[in-house]
mmCIF file of C-alpha atoms and ligand atoms in Angstrom:
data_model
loop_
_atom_site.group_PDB
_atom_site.id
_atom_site.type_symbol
_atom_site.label_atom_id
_atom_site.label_comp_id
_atom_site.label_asym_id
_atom_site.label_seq_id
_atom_site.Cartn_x
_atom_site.Cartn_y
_atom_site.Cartn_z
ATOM 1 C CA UNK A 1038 20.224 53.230 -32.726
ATOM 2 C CA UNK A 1039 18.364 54.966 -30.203
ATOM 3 C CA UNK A 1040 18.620 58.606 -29.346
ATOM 4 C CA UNK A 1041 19.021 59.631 -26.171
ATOM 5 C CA UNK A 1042 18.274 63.564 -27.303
ATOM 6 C CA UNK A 1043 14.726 65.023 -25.832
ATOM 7 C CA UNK A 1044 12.031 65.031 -28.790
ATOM 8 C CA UNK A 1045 12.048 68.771 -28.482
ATOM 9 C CA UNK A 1046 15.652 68.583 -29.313
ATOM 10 C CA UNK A 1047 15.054 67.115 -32.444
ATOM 11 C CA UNK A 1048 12.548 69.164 -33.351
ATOM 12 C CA UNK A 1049 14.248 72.330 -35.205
ATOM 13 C CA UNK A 1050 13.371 76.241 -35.762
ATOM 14 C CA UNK A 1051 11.600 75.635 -39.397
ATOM 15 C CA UNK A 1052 8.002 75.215 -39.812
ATOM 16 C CA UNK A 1053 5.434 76.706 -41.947
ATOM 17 C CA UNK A 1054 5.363 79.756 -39.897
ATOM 18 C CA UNK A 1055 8.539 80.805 -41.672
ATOM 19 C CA UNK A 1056 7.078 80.353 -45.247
ATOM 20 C CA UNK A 1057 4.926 81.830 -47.621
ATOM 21 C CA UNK A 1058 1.522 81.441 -45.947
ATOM 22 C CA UNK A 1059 -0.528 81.157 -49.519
ATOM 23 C CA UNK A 1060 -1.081 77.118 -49.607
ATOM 24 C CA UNK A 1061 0.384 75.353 -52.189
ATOM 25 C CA UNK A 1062 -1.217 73.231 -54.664
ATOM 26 C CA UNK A 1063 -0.614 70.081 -53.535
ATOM 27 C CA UNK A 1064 -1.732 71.343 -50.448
ATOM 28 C CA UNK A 1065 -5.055 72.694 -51.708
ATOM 29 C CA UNK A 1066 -5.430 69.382 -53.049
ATOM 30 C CA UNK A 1067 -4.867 67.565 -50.315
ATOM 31 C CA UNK A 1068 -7.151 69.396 -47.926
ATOM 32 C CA UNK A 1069 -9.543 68.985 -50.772
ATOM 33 C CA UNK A 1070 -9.223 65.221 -51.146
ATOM 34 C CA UNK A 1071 -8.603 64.329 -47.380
ATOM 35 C CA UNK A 1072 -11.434 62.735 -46.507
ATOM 36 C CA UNK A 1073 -11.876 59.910 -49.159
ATOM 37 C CA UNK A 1074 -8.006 58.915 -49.601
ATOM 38 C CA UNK A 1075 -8.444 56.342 -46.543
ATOM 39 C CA UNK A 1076 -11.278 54.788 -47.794
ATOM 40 C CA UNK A 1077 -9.727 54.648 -51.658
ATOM 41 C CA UNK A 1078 -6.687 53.572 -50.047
ATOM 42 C CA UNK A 1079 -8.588 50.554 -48.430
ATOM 43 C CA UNK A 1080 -10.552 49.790 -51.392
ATOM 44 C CA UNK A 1081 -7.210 49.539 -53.618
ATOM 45 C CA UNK A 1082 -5.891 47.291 -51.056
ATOM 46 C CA UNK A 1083 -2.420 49.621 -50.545
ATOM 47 C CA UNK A 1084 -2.343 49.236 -46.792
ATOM 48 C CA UNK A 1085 -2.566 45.532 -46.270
ATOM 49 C CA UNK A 1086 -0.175 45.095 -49.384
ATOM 50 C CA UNK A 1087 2.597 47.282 -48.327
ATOM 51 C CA UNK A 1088 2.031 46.170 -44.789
ATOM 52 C CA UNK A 1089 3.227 42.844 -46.461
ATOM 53 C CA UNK A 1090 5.774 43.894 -48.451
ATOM 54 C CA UNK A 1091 7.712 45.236 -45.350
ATOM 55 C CA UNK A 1092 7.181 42.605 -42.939
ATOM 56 C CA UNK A 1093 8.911 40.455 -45.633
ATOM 57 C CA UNK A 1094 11.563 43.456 -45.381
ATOM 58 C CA UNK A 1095 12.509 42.481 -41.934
ATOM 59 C CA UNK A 1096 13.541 46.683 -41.896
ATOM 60 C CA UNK A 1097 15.915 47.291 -38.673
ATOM 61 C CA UNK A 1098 13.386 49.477 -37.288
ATOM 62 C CA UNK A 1099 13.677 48.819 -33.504
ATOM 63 C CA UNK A 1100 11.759 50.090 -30.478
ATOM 64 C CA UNK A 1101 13.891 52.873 -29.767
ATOM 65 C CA UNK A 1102 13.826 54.275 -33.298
ATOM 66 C CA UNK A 1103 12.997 57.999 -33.749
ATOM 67 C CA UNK A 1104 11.198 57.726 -37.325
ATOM 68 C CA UNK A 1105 9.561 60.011 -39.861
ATOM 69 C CA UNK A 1106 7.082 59.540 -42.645
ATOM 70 C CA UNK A 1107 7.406 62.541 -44.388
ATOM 71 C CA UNK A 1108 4.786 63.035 -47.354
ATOM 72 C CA UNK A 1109 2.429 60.871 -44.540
ATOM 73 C CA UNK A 1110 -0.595 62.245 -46.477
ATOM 74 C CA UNK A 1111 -3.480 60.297 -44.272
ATOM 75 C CA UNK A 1112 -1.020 57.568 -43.375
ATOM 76 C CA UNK A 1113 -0.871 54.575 -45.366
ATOM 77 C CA UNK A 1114 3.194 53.653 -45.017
ATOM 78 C CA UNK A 1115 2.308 54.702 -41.231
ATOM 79 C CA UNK A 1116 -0.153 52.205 -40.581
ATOM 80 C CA UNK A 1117 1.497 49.921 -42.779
ATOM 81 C CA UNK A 1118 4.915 49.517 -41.005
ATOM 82 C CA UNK A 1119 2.786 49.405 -37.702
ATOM 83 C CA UNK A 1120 0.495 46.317 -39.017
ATOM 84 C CA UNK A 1121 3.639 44.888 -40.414
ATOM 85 C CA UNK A 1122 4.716 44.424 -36.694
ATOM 86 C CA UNK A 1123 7.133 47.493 -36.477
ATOM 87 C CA UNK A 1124 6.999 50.265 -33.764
ATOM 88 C CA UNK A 1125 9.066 52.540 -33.357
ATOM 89 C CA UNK A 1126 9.699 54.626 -30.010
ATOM 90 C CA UNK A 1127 8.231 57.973 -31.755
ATOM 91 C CA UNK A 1128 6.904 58.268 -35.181
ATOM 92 C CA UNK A 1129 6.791 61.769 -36.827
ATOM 93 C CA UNK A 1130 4.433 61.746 -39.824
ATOM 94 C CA UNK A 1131 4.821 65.057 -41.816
ATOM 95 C CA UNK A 1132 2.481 66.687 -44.715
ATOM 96 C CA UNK A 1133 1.940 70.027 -45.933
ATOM 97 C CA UNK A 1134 -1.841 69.174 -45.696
ATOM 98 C CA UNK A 1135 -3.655 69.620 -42.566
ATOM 99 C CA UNK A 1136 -6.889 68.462 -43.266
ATOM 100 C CA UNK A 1137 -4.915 64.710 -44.057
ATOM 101 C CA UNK A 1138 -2.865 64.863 -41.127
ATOM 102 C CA UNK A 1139 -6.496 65.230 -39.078
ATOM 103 C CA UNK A 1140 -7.943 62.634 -41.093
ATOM 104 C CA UNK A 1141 -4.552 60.308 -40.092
ATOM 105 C CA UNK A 1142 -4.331 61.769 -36.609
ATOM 106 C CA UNK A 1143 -7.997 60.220 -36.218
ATOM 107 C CA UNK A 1144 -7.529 56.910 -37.644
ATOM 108 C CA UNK A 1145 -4.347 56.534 -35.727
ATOM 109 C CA UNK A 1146 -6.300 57.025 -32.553
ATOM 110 C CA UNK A 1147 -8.705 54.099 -33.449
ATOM 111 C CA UNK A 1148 -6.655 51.400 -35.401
ATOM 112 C CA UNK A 1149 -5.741 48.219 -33.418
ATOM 113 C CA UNK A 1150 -1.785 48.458 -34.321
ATOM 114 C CA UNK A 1151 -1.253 52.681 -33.936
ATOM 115 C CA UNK A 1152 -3.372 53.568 -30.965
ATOM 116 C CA UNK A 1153 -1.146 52.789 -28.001
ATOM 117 C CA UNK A 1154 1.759 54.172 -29.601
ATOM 118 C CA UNK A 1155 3.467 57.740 -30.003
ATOM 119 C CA UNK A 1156 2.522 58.687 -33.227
ATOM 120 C CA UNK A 1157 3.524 62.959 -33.748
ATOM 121 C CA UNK A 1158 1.537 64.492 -36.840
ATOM 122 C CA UNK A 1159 3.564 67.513 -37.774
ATOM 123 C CA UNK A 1160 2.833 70.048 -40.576
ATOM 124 C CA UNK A 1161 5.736 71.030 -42.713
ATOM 125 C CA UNK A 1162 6.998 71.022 -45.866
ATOM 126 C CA UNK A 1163 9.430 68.544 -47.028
ATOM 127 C CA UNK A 1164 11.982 71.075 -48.244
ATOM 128 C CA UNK A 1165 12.356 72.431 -44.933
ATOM 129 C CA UNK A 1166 11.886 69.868 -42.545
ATOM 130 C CA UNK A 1167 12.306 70.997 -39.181
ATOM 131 C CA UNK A 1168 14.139 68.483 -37.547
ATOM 132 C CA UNK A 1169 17.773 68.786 -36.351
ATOM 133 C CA UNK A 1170 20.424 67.912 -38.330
ATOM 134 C CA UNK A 1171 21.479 63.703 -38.410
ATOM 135 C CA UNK A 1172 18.725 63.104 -35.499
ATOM 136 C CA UNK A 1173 16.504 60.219 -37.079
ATOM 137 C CA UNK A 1174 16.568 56.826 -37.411
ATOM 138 C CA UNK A 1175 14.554 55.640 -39.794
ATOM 139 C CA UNK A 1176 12.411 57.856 -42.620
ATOM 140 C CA UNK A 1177 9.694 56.232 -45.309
ATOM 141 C CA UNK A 1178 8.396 58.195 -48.032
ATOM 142 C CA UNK A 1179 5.679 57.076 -50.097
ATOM 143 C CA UNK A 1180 4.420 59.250 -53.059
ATOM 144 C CA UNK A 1181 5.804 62.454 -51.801
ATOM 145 C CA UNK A 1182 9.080 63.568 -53.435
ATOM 146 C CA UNK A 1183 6.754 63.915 -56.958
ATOM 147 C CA UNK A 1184 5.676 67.547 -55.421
ATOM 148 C CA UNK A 1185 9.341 68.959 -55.089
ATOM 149 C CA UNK A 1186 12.628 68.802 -56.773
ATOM 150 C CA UNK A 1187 14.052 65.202 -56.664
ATOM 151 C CA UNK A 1188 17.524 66.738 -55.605
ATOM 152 C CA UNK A 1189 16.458 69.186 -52.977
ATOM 153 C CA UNK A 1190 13.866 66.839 -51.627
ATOM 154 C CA UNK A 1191 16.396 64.161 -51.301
ATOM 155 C CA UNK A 1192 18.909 66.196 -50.011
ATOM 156 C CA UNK A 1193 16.592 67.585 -47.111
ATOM 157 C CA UNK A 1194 15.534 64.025 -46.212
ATOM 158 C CA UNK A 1195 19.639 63.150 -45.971
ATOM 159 C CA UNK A 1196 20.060 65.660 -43.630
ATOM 160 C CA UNK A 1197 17.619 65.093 -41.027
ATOM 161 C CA UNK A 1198 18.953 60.675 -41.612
ATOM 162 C CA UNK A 1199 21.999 60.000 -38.929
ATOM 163 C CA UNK A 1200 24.717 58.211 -40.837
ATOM 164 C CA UNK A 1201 24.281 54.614 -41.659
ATOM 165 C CA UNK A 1202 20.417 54.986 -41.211
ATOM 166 C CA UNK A 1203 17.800 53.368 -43.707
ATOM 167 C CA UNK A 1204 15.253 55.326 -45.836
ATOM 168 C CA UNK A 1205 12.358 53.358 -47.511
ATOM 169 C CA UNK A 1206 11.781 55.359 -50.695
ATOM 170 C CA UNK A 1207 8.707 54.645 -52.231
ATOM 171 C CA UNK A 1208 8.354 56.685 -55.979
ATOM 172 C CA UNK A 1209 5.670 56.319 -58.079
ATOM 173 C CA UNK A 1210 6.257 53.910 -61.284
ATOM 174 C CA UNK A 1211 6.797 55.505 -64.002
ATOM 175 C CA UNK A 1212 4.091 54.273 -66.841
ATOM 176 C CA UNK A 1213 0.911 54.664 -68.927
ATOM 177 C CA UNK A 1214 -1.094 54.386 -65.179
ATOM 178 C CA UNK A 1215 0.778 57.032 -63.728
ATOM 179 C CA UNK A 1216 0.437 59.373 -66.456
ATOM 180 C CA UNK A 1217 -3.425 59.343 -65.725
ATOM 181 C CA UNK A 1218 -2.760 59.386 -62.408
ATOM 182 C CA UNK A 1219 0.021 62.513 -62.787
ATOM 183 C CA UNK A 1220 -2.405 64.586 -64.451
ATOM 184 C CA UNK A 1221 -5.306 63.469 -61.570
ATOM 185 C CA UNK A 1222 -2.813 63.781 -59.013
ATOM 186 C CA UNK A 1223 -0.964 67.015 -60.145
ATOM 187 C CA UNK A 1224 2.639 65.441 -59.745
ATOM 188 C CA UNK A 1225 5.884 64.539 -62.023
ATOM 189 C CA UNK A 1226 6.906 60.796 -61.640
ATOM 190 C CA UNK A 1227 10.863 60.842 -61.779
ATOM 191 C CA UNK A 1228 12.279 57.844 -63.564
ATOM 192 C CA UNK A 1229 14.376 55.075 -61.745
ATOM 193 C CA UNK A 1230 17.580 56.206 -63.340
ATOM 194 C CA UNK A 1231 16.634 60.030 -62.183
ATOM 195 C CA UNK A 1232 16.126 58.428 -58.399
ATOM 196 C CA UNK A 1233 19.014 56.182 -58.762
ATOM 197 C CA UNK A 1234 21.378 58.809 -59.861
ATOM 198 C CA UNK A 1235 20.307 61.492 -57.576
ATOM 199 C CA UNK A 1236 20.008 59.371 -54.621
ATOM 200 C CA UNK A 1237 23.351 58.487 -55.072
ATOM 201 C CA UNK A 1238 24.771 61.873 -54.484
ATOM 202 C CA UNK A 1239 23.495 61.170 -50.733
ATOM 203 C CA UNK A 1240 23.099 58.065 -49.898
ATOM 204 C CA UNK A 1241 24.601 54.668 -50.416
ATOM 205 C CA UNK A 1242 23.452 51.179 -51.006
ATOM 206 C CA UNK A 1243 20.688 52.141 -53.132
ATOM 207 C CA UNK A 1244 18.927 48.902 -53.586
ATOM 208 C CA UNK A 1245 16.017 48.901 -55.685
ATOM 209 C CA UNK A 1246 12.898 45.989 -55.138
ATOM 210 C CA UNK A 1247 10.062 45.298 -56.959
ATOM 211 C CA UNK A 1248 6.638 44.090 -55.502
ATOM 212 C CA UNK A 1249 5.308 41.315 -56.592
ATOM 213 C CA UNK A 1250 3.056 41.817 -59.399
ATOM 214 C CA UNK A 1251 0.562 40.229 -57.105
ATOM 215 C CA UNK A 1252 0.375 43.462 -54.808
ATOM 216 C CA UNK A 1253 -1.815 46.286 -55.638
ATOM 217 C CA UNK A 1254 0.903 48.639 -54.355
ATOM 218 C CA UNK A 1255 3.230 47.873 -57.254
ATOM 219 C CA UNK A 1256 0.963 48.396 -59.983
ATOM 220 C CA UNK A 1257 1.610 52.010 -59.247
ATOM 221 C CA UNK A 1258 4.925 51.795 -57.207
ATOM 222 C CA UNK A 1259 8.530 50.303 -57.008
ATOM 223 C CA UNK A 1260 10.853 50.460 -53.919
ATOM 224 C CA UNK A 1261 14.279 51.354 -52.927
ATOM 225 C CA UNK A 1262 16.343 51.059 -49.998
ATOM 226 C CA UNK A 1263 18.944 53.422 -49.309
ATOM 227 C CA UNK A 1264 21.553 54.184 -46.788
ATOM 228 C CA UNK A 1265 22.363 57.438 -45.937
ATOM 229 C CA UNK A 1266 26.268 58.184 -46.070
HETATM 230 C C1 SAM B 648 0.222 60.983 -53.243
HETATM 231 S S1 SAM B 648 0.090 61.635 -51.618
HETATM 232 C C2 SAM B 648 0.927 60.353 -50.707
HETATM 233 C C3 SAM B 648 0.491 60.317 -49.279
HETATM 234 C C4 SAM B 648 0.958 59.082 -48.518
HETATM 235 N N1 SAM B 648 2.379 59.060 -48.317
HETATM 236 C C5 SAM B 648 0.480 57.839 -49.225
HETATM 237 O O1 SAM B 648 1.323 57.080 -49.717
HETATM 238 O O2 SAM B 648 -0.734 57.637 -49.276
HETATM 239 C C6 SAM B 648 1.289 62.934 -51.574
HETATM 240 C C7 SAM B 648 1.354 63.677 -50.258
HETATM 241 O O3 SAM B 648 2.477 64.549 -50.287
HETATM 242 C C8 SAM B 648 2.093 65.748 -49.628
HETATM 243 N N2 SAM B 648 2.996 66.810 -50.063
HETATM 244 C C9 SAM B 648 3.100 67.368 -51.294
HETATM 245 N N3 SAM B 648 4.061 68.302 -51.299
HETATM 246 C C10 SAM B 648 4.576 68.335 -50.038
HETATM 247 C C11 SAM B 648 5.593 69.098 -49.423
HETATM 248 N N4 SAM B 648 6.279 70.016 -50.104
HETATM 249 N N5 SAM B 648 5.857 68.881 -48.118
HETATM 250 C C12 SAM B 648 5.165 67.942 -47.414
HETATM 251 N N6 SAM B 648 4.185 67.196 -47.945
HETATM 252 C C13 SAM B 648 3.899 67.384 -49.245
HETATM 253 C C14 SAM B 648 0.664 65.959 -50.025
HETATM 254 O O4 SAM B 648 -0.003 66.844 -49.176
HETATM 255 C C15 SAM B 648 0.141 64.550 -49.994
HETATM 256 O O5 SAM B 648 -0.398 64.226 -48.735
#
């Protein structure tokens, strides 16, 4: 699983130096809303509930992973899979917003479970990620792929995935909650059979889970494992 390539190997030509440099919404948004999502986040309970959720996983996520949270917004599936026991040799957590990547950039510096380890904030965009081709081990996505095209999005995040690694995909629900929440948020949920069917075109094994209707992450969220092709 591991890779033996230098990190600056992995790391790829695109950033946001290449692109338009008028933000986007979501990342006007995001800048905007930076500095409350942790503590909304902890209110709601998402980070000790997904934390959970993928301890009861048992992911193959070993110590010599090279991972990516892409979408990492201030962190929550970050500091999740670290609470949940998992550490992974580097993590990569990606946004398009810099003010939440210095909001998770701080927190990672002071929680118990991500402060010893090599956690890389990176600002990028999704669409162009700018990692190498087949050079990651693991990616998780939580709440991200709403802000692009499901296809392109997907296909972006295959690219970067070596063959026969995992991807935690974690889509918003669609329902009456997240149709508030869509018009708060400024996103389009996709439905399952739009994630199912596209995700197929690049990954197999695309096993969707429910959380327990106990978890405050589900209310909002559903799950899918995939494995890239
Ligand atoms: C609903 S938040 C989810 C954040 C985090 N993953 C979580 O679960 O709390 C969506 C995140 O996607 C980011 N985002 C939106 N479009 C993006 C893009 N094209 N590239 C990278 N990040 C993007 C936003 O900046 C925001 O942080």
């Amino acid at each position: 699983m591991a890779s033996q390539k230098p990190l600056k190997s992995l790391l790829g030509s695109k950033n946001l130096k290449g692109q338009k440099k008028k933000k986007n919404e979501a990342q006007r948004f995001y800048d905007q809303i930076a500095d409350v999502q942790p503590f909304m986040q902890k209110i709601m309970g998402y980070r000790s509930s997904l934390a959970k959720y993928l301890r009861a996983l048992k992911l193959e996520l070993d110590e010599s992973a090279i991972a990516l949270d892409a979408g990492c917004g201030t962190g929550l599936a970050t500091f999740a899979l670290y609470s949940a026991g998992y550490c992974p040799k580097v993590m990569f957590t990606l946004d398009i917003s810099f003010n939440s990547l210095r909001v998770a950039r701080e927190d990672f510096h002071k929680d118990k479970h991500t402060k010893r380890n090599k956690i890389e904030p990176v600002q990028g965009n999704l669409l162009h990620l700018p990692f190498a081709d087949e050079s990651l081990d693991f990616i998780i996505t939580c709440g991200a792929l709403e802000y692009v095209p499901l296809d392109e999005g997907l296909g972006e995040l295959a690219r970067v995935l070596k063959p026969k690694s995992k991807m935690i995909l974690i889509p918003v629900l669609p329902s009456p909650v997240s149709a508030v929440l869509e018009v708060i948020y400024k996103f389009k949920a996709y439905s399952t059979k739009q994630i199912q069917e596209t995700a197929s075109r690049y990954f197999y094994k695309v096993e969707k889970r429910e959380f327990p209707v106990t978890e405050p992450i589900g209310w909002s969220k559903v799950l899918f494992i995939v494995e890239k092709r």
